Short mmCIF file of C-alpha atoms and ligand atoms in Angstrom, two decimals:
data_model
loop_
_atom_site.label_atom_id
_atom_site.label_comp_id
_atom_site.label_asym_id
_atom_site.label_seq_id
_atom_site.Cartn_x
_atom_site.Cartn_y
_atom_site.Cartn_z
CA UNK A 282 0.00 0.00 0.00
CA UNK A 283 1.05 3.43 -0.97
CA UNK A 284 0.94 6.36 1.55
CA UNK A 285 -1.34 8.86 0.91
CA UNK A 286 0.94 12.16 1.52
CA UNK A 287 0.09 15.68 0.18
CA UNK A 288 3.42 18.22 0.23
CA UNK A 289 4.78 20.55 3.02
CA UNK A 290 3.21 23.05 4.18
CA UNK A 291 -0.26 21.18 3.82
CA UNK A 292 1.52 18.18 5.30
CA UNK A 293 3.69 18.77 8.51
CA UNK A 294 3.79 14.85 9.93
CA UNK A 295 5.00 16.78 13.22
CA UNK A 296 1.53 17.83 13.81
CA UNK A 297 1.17 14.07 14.64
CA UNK A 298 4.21 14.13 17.00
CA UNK A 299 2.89 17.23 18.66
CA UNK A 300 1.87 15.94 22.74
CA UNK A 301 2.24 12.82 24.69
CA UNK A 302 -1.75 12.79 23.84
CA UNK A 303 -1.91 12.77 20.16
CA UNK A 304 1.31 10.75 20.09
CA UNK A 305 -0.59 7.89 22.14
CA UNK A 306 -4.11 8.35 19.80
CA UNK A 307 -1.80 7.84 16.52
CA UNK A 308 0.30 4.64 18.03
CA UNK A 309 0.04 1.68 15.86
CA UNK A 310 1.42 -1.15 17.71
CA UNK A 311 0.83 -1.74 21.64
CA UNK A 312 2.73 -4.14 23.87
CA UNK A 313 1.00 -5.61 26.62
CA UNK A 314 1.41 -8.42 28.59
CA UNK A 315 -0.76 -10.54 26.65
CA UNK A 316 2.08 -10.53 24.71
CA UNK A 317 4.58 -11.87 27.07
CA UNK A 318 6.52 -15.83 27.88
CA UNK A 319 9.06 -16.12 30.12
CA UNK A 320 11.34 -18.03 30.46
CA UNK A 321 13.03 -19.40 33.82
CA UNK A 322 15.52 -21.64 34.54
CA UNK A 323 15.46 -24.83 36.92
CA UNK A 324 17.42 -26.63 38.98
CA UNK A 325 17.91 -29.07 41.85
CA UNK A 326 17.36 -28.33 45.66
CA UNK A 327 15.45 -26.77 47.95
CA UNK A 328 14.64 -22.78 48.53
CA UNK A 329 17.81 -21.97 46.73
CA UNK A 330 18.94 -19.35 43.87
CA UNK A 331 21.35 -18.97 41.61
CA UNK A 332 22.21 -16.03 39.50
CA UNK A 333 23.20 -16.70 36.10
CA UNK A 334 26.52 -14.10 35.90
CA UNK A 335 26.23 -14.00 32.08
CA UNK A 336 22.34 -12.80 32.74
CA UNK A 337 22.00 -10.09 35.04
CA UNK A 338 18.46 -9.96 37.25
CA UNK A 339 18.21 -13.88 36.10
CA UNK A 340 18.67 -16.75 38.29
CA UNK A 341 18.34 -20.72 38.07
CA UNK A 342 15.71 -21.29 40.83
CA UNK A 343 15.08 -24.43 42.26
CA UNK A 344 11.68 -26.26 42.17
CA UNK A 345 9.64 -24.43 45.17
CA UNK A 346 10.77 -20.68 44.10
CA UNK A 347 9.93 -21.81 40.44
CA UNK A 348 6.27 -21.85 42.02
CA UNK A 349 6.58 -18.21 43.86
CA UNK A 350 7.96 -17.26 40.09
CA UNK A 351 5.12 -18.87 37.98
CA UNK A 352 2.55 -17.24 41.29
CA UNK A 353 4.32 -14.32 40.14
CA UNK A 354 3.84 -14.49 36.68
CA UNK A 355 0.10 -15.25 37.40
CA UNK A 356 -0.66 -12.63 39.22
CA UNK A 357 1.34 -9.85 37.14
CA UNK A 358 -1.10 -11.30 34.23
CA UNK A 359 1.44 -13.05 32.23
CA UNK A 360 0.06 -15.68 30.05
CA UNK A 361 3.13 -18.43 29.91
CA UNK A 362 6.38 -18.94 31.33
CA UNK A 363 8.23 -21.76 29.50
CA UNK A 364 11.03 -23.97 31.66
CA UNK A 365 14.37 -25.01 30.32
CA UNK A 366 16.51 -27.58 33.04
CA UNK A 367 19.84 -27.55 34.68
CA UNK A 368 20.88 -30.48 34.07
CA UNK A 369 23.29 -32.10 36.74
CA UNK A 370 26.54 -33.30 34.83
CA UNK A 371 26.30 -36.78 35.79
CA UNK A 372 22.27 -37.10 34.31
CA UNK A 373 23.76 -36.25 31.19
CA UNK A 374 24.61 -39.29 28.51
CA UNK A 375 25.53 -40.09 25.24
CA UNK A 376 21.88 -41.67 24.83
CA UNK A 377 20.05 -38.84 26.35
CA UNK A 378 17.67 -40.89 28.42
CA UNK A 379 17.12 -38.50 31.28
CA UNK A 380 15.33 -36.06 28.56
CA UNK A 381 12.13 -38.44 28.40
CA UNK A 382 12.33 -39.60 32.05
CA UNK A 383 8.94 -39.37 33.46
CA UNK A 384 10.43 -37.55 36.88
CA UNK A 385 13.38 -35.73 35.40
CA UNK A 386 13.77 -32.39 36.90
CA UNK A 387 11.88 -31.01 34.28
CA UNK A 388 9.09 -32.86 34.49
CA UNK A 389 9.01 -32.35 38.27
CA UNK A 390 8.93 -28.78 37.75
CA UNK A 391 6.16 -28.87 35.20
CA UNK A 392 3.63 -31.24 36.98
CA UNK A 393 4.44 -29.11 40.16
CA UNK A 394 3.98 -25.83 38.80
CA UNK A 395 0.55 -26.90 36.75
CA UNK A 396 -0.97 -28.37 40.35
CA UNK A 397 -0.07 -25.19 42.19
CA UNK A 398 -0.55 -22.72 39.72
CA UNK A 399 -2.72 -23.87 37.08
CA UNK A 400 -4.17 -20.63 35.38
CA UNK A 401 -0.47 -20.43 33.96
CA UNK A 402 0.19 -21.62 30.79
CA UNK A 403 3.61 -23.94 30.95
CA UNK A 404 6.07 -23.91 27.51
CA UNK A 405 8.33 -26.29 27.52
CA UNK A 406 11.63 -27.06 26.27
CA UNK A 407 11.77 -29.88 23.46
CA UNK A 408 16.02 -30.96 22.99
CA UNK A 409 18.40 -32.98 24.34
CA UNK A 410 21.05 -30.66 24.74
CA UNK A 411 20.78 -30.57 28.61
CA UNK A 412 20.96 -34.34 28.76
CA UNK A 413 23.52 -34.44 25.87
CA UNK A 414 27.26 -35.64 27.50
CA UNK A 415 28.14 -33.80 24.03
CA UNK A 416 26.18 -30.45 24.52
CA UNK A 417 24.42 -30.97 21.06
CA UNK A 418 20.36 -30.67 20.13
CA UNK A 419 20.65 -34.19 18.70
CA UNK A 420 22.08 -38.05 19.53
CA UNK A 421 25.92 -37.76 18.43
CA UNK A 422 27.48 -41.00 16.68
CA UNK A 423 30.83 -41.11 15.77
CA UNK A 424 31.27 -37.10 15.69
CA UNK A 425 27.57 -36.93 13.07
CA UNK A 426 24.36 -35.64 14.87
CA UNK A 427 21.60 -38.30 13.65
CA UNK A 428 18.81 -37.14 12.91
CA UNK A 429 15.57 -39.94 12.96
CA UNK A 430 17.11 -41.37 16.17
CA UNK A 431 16.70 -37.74 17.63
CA UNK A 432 13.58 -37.68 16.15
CA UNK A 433 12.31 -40.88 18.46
CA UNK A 434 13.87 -39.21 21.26
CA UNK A 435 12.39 -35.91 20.68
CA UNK A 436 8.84 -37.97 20.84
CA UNK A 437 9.19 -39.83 23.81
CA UNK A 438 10.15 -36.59 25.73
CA UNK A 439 7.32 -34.65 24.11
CA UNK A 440 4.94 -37.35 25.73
CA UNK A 441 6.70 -37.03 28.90
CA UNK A 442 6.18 -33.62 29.37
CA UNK A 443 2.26 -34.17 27.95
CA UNK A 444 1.83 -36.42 30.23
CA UNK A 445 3.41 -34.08 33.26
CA UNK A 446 0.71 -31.46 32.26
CA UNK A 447 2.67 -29.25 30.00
CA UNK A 448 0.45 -26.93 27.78
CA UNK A 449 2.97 -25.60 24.99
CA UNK A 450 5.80 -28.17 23.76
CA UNK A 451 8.43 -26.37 22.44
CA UNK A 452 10.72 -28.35 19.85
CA UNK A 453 14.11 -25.77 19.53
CA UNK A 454 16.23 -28.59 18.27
CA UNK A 455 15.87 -27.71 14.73
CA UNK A 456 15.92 -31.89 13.23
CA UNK A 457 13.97 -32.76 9.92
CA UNK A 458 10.33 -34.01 10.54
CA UNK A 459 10.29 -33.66 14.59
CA UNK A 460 7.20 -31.88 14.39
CA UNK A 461 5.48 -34.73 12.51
CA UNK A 462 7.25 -37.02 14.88
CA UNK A 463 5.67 -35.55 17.77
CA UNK A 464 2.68 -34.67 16.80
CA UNK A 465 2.00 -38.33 15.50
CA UNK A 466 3.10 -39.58 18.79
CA UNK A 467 0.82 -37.43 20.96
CA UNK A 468 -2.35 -37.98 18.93
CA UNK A 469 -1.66 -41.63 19.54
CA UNK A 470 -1.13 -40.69 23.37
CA UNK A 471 -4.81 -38.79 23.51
CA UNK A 472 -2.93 -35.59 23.87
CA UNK A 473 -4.87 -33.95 21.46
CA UNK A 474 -4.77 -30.71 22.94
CA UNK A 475 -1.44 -30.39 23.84
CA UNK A 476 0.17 -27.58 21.55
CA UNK A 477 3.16 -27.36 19.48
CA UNK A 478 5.48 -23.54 19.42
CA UNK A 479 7.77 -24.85 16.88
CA UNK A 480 11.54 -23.00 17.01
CA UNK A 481 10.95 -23.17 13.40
CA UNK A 482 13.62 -20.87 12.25
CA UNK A 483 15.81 -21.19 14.66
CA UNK A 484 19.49 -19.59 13.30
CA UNK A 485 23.00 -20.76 14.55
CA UNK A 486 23.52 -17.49 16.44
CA UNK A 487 26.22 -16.37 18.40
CA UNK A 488 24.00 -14.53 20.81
CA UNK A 489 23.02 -18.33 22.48
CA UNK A 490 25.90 -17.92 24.64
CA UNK A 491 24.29 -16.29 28.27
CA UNK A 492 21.52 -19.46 28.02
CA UNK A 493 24.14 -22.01 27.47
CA UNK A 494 25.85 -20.87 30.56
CA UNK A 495 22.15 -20.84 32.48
CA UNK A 496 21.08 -25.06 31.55
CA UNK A 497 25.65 -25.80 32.05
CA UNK A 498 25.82 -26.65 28.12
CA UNK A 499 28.89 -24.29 27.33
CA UNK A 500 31.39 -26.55 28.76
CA UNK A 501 29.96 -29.63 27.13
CA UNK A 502 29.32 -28.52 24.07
CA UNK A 503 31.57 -29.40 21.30
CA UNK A 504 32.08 -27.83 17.84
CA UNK A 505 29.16 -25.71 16.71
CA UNK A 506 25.15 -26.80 15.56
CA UNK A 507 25.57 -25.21 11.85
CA UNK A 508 24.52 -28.60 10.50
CA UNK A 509 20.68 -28.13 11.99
CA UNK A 510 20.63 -24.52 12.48
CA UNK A 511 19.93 -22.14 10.19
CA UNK A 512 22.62 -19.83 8.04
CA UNK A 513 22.34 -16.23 9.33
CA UNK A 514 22.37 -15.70 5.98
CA UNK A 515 19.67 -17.14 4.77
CA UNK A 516 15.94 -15.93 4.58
CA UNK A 517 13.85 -18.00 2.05
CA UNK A 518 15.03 -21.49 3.58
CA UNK A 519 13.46 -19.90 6.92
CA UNK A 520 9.91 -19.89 5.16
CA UNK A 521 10.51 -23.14 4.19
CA UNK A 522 11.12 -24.23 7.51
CA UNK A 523 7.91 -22.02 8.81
CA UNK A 524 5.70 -23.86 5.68
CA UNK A 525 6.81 -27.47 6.55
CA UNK A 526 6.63 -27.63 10.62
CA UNK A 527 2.47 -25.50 10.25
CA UNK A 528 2.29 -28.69 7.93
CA UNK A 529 3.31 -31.20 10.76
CA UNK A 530 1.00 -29.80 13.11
CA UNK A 531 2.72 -26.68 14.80
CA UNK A 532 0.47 -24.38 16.24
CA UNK A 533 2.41 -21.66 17.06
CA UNK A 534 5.75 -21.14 14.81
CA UNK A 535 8.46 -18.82 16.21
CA UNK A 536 11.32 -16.99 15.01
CA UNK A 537 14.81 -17.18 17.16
CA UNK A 538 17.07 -15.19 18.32
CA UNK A 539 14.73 -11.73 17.57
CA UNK A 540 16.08 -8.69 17.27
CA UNK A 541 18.75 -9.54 14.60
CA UNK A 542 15.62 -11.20 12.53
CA UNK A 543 13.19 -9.02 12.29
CA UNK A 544 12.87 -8.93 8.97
CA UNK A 545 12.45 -12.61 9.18
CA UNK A 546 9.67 -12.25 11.92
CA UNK A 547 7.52 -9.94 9.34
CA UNK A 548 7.94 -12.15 5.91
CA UNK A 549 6.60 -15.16 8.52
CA UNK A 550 3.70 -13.23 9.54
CA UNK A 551 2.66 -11.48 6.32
CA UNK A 552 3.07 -14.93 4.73
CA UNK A 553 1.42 -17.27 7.19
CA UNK A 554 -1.12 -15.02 9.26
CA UNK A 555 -0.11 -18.25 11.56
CA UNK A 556 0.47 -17.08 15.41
CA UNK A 557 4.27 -15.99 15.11
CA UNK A 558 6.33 -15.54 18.27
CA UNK A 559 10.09 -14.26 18.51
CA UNK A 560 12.44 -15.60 21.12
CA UNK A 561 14.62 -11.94 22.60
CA UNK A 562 17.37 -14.44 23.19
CA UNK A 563 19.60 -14.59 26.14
CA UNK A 564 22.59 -12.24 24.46
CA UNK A 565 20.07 -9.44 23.25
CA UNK A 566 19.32 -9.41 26.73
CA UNK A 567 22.12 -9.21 28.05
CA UNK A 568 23.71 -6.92 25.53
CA UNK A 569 20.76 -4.42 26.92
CA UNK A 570 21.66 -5.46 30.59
CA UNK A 571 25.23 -4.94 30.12
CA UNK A 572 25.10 -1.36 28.50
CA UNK A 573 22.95 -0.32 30.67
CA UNK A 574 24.35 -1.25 33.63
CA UNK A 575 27.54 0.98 32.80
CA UNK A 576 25.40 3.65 31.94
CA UNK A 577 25.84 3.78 28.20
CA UNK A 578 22.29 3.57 27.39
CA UNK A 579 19.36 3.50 29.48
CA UNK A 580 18.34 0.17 30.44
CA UNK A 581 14.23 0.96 30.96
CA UNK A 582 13.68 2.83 27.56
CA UNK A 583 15.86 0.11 25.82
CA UNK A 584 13.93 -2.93 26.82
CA UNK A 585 10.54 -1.68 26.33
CA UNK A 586 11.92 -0.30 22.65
CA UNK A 587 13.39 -3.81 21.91
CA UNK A 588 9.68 -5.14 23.00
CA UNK A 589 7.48 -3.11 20.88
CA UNK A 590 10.48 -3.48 17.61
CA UNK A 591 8.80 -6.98 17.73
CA UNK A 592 5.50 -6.06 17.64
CA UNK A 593 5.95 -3.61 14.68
CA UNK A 594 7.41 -6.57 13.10
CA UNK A 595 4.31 -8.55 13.16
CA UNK A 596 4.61 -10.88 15.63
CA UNK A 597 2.06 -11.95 18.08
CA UNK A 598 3.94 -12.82 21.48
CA UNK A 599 7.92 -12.57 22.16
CA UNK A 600 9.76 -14.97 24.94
CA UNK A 601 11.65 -12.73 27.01
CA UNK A 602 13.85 -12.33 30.39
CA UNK A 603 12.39 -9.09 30.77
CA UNK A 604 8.80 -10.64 30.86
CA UNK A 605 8.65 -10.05 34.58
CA UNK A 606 9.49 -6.13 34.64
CA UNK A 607 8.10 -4.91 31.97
CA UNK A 608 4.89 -6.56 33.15
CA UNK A 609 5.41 -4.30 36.35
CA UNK A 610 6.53 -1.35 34.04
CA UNK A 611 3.13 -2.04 32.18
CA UNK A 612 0.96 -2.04 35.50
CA UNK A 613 2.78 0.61 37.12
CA UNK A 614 2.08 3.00 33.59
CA UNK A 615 -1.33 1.83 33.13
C1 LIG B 799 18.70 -25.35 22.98
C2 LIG B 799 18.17 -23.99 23.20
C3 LIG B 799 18.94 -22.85 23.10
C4 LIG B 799 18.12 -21.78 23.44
C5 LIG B 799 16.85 -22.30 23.73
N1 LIG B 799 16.90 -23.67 23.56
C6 LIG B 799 20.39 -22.68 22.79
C7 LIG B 799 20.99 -23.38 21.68
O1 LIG B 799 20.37 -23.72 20.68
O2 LIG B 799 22.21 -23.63 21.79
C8 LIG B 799 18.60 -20.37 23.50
C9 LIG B 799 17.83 -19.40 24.30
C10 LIG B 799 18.56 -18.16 24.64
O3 LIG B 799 19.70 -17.91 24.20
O4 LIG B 799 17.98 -17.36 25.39
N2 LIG B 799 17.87 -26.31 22.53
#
């Protein structure tokens, strides 16, 4: 569509800019907490916290402040928080099996968290990275990440986390056909309402790095996942991958890491029309954290001007460490 603009003096745009008033009647895109998942970090233990240094104001909580968080999130009005594992070094294998064990420490946390709290909607994490001995997304043989075994892997921890009471499964492992794999598998289960967020163009990014520190995959990790993630380069292929997983039965697609793929976040939606969420991944947050906390930008207006960038993009929720205050920023301003 072509704007409709007649020339200066008849036009001044700045008439539009003029007070805080007709700025807000003019607005186009709104962020609200509607529009909000966050994620939070597990681990073992009792009443304990750990900050995560690499991500300021973030900290892996065991199982019992996981509750206060998600009683938190409830009553601040955020929809979803989704829960990624610290995986204790010696759960983690060459065969991944802790990732579909029934009462891994995910799994606790889930079935916990939906008994207590269950208004909140609970995202999961769908990978075997945390479980890997290797660090990687898929089973490693010989140095090659295989890709059907993962996929059988992938299913049997998608059922475990059905059957724990999880309400969004969220695949980020980035293997060919998991999202048919899954989906298959849970139909078969009865979980026919259990949804699917797919990490459907998910990039090999460099901004990763802050999370991998949070679930202890840095040190295990070895080599990089550029043979399932996407090129940073490419755009096309990521439509591809957005076209084939709403084919396998995603619900929800979503578009990671987010600021640097923006443009990738609006060819998705305009495309699609399916719901299109944006992962604000751990090193755009703490890129925002980090300048801000040696005062070289301001922290406040940053975040909320990262949060609404996604919006203006077209998409229809973002995953976010900031979910927590910028709900309170959003109250407080209301
Ligand atoms: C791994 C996974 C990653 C993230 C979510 N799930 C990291 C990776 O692919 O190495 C990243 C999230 C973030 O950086 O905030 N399955």
């Amino acid at each position: 569509m072509k704007p409709t603009l007649s020339t200066f003096p008849r036009s001044r745009p700045r008439r539009l800019r003029q007070s805080d008033a007709i700025r807000r009647l003019v607005s186009q895109n709104t962020l609200t907490v509607n529009d909000l998942i966050w994620p939070i970090f597990v681990q073992e233990g009792e009443d304990q916290e750990n900050p995560v240094a690499s991500l300021p104001h973030v900290s892996r909580l065991t199982i019992d402040l996981a509750v206060q968080a998600a009683a938190r999130a409830r009553d601040l009005g955020i929809p979803a928080i989704c829960v990624f594992p610290y995986v204790e070094p010696s759960l983690k294998t060459e065969d991944c099996r802790d990732a579909w064990n029934p009462d891994n420490l995910s799994n606790r946390a889930i079935r916990v968290i939906k008994t207590q709290i269950p208004d909140i909607a609970v995202m999961t994490d769908v990978a075997l990275d945390p479980y890997n001995i290797f660090g990687h997304d898929g089973i490693v043989r010989d140095g090659i990440i295989l890709n059907d075994e993962t996929n059988d892997a992938l299913a049997k921890m998608a059922l475990a986390q059905a059957d724990a009471g999880a309400d969004i499964l969220g695949p980020s492992d980035m293997m060919d056909g998991r999202i048919g794999a899954m989906r298959d598998a849970l139909e078969s289960a009865g979980h026919k309402d259990t949804m699917i967020m797919s990490y459907a163009a998910k990039y090999a990014s460099a901004y990763y790095g802050p999370f991998r520190d949070a679930v202890g995959a840095s040190g295990a990790l070895t080599g990089d996942k550029k043979t399932y993630q996407m090129d940073p380069a490419n755009s096309d292929e990521a439509l591809r991958m957005i076209e084939r997983d709403l084919k396998e039965g995603a619900d929800m697609v979503m578009v990671k890491p987010g600021q640097p793929y923006l443009d990738i976040c609006r060819r998705v939606k305009d495309t699609f029309g399916a719901p299109t969420f944006a992962y604000q991944v751990s090193g755009e947050y703490a890129m925002i954290e980090a300048a801000a906390a040696n005062g070289w930008i301001d922290g406040e207006k940053a975040m909320l001007e990262s949060l609404i960038a996604f919006k203006r993009a077209g998409c229809d929720g973002i995953l976010t460490y900031f979910a927590p205050r910028v709900a309170e920023y959003l109250q407080q301003t209301r």
